[in-house]
GROMACS .gro file of C-alpha atoms in nm:
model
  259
    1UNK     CA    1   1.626   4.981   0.832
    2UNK     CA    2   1.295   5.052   0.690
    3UNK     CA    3   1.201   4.635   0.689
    4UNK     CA    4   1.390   4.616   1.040
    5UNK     CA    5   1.111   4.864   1.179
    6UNK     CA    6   0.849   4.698   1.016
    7UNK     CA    7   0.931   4.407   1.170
    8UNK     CA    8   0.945   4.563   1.498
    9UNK     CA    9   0.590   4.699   1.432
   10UNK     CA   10   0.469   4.393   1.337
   11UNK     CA   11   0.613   4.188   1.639
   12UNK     CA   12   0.466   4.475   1.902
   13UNK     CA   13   0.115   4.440   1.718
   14UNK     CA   14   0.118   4.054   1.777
   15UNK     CA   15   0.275   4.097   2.136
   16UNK     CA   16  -0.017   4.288   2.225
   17UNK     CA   17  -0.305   4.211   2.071
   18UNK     CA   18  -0.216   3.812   2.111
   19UNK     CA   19   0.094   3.713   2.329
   20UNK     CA   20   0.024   3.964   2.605
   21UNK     CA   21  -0.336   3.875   2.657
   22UNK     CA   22  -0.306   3.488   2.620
   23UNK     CA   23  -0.065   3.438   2.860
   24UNK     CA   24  -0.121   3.411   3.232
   25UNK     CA   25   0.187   3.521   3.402
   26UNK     CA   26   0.474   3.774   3.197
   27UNK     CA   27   0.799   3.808   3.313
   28UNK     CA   28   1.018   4.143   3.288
   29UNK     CA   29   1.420   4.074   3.326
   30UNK     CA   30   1.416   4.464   3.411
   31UNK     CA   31   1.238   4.742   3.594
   32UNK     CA   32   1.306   4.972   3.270
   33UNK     CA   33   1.123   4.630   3.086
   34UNK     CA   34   0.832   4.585   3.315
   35UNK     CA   35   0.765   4.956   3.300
   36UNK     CA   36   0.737   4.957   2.964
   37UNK     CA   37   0.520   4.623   2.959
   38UNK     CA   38   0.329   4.789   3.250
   39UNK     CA   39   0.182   5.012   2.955
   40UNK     CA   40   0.074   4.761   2.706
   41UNK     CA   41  -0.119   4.483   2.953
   42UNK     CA   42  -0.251   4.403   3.297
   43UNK     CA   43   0.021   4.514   3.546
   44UNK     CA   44  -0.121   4.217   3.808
   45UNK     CA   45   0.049   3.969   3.532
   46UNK     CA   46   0.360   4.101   3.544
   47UNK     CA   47   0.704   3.947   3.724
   48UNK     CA   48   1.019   4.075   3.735
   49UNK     CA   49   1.312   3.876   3.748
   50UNK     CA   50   1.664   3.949   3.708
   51UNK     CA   51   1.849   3.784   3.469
   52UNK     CA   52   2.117   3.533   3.626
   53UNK     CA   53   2.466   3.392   3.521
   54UNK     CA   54   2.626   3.096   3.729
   55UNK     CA   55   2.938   3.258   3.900
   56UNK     CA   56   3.269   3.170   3.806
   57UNK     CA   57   3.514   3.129   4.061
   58UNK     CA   58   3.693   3.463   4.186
   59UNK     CA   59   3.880   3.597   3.889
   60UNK     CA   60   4.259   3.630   3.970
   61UNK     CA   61   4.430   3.885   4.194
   62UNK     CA   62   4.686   4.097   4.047
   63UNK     CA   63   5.027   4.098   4.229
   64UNK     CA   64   5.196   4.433   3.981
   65UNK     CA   65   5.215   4.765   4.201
   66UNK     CA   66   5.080   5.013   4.080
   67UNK     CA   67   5.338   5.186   3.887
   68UNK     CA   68   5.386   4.848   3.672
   69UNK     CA   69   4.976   4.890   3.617
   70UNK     CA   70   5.024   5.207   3.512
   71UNK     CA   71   5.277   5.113   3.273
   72UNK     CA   72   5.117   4.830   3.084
   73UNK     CA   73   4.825   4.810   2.792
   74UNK     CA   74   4.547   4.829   2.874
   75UNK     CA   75   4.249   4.581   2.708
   76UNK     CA   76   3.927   4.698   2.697
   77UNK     CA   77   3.646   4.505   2.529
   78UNK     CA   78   3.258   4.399   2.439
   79UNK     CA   79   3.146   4.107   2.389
   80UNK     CA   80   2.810   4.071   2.125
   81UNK     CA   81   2.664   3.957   1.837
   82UNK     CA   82   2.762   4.227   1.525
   83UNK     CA   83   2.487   4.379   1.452
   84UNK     CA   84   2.336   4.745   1.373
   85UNK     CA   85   2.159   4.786   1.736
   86UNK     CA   86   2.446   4.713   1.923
   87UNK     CA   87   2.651   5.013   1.834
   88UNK     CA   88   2.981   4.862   1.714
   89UNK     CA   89   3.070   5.150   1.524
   90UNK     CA   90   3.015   5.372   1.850
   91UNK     CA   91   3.279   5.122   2.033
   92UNK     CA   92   3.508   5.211   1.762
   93UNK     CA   93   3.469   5.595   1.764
   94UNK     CA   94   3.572   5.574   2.106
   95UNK     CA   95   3.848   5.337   2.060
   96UNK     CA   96   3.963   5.592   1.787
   97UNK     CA   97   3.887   5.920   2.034
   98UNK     CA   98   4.134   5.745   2.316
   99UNK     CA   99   4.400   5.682   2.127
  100UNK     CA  100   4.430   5.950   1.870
  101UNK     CA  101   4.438   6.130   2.293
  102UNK     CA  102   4.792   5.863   2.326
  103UNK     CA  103   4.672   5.621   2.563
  104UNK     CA  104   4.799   5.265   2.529
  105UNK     CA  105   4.486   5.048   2.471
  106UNK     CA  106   4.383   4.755   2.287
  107UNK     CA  107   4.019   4.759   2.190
  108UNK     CA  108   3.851   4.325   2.185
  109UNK     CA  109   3.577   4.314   1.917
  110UNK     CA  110   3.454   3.955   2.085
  111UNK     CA  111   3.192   3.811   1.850
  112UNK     CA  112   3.002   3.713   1.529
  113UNK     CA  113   2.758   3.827   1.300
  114UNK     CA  114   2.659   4.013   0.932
  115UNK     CA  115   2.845   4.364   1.113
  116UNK     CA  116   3.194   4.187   1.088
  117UNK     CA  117   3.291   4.317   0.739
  118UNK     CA  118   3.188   4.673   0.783
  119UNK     CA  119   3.386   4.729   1.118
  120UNK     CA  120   3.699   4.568   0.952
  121UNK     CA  121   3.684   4.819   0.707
  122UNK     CA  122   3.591   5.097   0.915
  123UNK     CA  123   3.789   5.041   1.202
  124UNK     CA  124   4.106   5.028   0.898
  125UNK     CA  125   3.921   5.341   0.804
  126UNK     CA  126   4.011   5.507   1.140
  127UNK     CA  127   4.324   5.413   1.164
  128UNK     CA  128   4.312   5.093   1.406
  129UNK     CA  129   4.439   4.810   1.243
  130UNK     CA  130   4.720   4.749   1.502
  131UNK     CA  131   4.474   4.864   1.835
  132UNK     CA  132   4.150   4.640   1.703
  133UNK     CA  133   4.120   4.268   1.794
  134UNK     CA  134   3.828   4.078   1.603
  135UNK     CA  135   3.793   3.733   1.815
  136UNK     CA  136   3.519   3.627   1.607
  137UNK     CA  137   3.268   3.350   1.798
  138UNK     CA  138   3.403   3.239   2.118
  139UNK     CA  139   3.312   2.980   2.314
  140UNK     CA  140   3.465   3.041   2.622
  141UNK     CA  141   3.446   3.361   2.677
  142UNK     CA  142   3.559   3.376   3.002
  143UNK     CA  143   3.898   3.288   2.900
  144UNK     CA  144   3.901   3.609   2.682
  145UNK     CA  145   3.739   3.822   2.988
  146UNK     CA  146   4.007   3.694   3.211
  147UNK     CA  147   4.249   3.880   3.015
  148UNK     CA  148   4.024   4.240   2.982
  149UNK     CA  149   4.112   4.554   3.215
  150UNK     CA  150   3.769   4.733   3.090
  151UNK     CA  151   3.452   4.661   2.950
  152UNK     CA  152   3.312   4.938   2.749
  153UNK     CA  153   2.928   4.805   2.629
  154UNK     CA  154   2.794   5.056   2.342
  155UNK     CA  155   2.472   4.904   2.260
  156UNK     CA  156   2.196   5.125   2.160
  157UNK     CA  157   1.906   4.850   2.297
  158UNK     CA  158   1.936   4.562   2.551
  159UNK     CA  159   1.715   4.424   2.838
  160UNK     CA  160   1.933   4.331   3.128
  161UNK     CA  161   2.252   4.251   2.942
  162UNK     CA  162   2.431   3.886   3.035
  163UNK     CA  163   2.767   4.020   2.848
  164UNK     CA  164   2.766   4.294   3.132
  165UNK     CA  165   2.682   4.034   3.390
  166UNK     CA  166   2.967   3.806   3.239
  167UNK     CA  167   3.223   4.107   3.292
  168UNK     CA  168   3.059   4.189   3.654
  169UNK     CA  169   3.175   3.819   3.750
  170UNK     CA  170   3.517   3.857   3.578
  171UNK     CA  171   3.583   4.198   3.842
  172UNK     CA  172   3.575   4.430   3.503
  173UNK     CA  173   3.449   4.815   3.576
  174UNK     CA  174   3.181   4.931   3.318
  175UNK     CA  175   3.158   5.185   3.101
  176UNK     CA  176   2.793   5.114   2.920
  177UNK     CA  177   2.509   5.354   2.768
  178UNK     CA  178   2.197   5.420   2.902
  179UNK     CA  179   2.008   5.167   2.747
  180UNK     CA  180   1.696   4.854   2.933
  181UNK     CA  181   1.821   4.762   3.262
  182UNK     CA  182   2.168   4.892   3.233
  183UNK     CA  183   2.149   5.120   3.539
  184UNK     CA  184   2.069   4.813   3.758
  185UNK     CA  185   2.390   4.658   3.664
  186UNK     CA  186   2.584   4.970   3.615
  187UNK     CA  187   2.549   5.162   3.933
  188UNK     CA  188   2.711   5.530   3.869
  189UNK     CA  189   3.083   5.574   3.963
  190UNK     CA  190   3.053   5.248   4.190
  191UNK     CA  191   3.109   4.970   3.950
  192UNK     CA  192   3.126   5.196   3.603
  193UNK     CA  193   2.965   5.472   3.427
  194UNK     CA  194   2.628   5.516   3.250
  195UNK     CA  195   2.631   5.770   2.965
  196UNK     CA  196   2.337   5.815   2.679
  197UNK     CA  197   2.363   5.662   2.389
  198UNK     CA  198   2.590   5.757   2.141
  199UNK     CA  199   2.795   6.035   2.372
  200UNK     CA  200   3.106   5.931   2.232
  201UNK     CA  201   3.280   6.201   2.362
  202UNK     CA  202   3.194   6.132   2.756
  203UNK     CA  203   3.233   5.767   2.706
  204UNK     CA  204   3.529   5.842   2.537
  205UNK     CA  205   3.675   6.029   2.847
  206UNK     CA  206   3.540   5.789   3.119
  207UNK     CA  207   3.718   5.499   2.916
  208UNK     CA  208   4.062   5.752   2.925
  209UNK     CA  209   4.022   5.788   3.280
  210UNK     CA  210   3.994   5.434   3.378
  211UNK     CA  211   4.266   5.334   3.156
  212UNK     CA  212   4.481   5.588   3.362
  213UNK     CA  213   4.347   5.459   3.684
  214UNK     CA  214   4.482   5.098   3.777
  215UNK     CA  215   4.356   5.166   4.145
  216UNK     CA  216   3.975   5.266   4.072
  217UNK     CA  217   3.964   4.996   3.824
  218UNK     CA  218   4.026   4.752   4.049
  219UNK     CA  219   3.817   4.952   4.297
  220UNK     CA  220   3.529   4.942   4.079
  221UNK     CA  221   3.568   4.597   3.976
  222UNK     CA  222   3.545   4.443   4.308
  223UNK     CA  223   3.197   4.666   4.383
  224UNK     CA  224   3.056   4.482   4.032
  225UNK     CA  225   3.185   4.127   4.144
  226UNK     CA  226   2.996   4.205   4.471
  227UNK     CA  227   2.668   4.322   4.326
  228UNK     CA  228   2.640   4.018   4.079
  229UNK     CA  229   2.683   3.815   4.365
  230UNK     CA  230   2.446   3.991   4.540
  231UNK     CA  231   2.175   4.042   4.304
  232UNK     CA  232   2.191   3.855   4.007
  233UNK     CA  233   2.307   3.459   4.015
  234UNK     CA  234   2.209   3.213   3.832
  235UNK     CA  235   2.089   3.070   4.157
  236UNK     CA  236   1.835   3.360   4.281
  237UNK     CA  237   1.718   3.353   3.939
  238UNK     CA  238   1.584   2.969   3.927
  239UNK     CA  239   1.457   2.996   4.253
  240UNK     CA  240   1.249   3.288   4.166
  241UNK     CA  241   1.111   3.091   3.852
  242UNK     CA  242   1.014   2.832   4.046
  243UNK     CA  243   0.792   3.038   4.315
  244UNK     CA  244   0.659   3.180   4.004
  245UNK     CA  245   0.546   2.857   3.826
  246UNK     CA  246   0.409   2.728   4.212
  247UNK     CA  247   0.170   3.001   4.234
  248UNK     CA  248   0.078   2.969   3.852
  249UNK     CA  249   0.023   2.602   3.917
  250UNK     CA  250  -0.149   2.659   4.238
  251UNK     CA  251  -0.393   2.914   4.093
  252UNK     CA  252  -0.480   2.659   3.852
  253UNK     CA  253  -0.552   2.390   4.042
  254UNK     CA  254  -0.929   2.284   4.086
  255UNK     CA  255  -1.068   2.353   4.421
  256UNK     CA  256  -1.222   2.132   4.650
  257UNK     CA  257  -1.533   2.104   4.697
  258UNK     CA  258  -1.698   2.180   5.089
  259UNK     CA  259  -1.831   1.868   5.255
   0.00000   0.00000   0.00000
């Protein structure tokens, strides 16, 4: 922990006393990001622009009633690299709080990285080993967000998360902490819930309530589908990249002279 904040220190220093002033144009994939960059250099070099994800085609439309929803197991998932930041062992408190309360989940650890070992043994620990799923690197991980009811994102630092965008396009409802751009993805109680970091009690009981409620997940998953479409493609992101680099290029460009 103690090199990992080093590090951190040591990146910042270089960021601003180097990166920041050399370069002509920055680019913030968040307003949380640019208001933080805001602090730390000229704000007339700053951009912001959304990250984008190319949208898959419609995800499929369920054709159970209601009651057979009700009924079934429900998967709910994150998808990220195993590491300390991303609060892995938060996803499995919560996975532990819901169904020590009886609901009938399945919790998708989707991903690689040093973490693995310690959640195996911790999620044992807790008394998971037949509610836990540890996909391990996945390549297509649509195919594995096709099958999710709920994406619960834990992470205790992001900057406009593609995972969340991912489950936005796959018509998943959120349940994410308050963390970067998060609350331009996540818009409260339309397409999920934002809660602070490490509340593992109230994500713990908006997870419970969605996994009760077929009809508002479905609800809510059709608002994220829409706002991803709306506001962050792959396609409005390029096209803002490109006006950027035109008026870099055309700001740069020697003038002529008066005849």
């Amino acid at each position: 922990v103690h090199r990992g904040r080093v590090g951190r220190w040591l990146r910042d220093l270089i960021d601003t006393q180097v990166t920041l002033k050399c370069a002509t144009r920055i680019v913030a994939v968040s307003s949380d990001g640019f208001r933080r960059l805001s602090q730390r250099t000229d704000r007339a070099k700053l951009r912001l622009i959304h990250n984008g994800i190319e949208v898959p085609k419609p995800p499929r439309l369920s054709t159970h009633d209601l009651e057979t929803e009700r009924s079934k197991q429900v998967h709910v998932g994150m998808v990220g690299h195993l590491l300390p930041y991303k609060g892995w062992s938060d996803f499995l408190s919560v996975a532990a709080r819901v169904s020590r309360a009886g609901y009938n989940a399945v919790w998708h650890i989707i991903g690689e990285g040093p973490e693995r070992g310690r959640l195996e043994q911790l999620s044992e620990s807790m008394g998971l080993r037949d509610r836990v799923c540890f996909h391990g690197l996945v390549h297509n991980v649509h195919a594995v967000l096709e099958d999710l009811d709920l994406f619960l994102f834990t992470s205790h630092r992001e900057g406009l998360s593609v995972a969340v965008l991912e489950a936005m396009a796959h018509a998943l409802p959120v349940v994410a902490t308050d963390v970067g751009g998060i609350r331009e993805q996540v818009l409260e109680d339309r397409n999920g819930h934002v809660l602070p970091v490490g509340d593992i009690e109230g994500l713990s009981d908006r997870c419970a309530e969605l996994i009760s409620q077929p009809a508002r997940r479905h609800m809510m998953g059709a608002a994220g589908r829409a706002l991803l479409e709306a506001r962050f493609t792959e396609a409005s992101m390029l096209e803002s990249y490109v006006a950027l680099y035109r008026e870099v290029s055309e700001s740069h460009a020697p003038r002529r002279r008066a005849t």
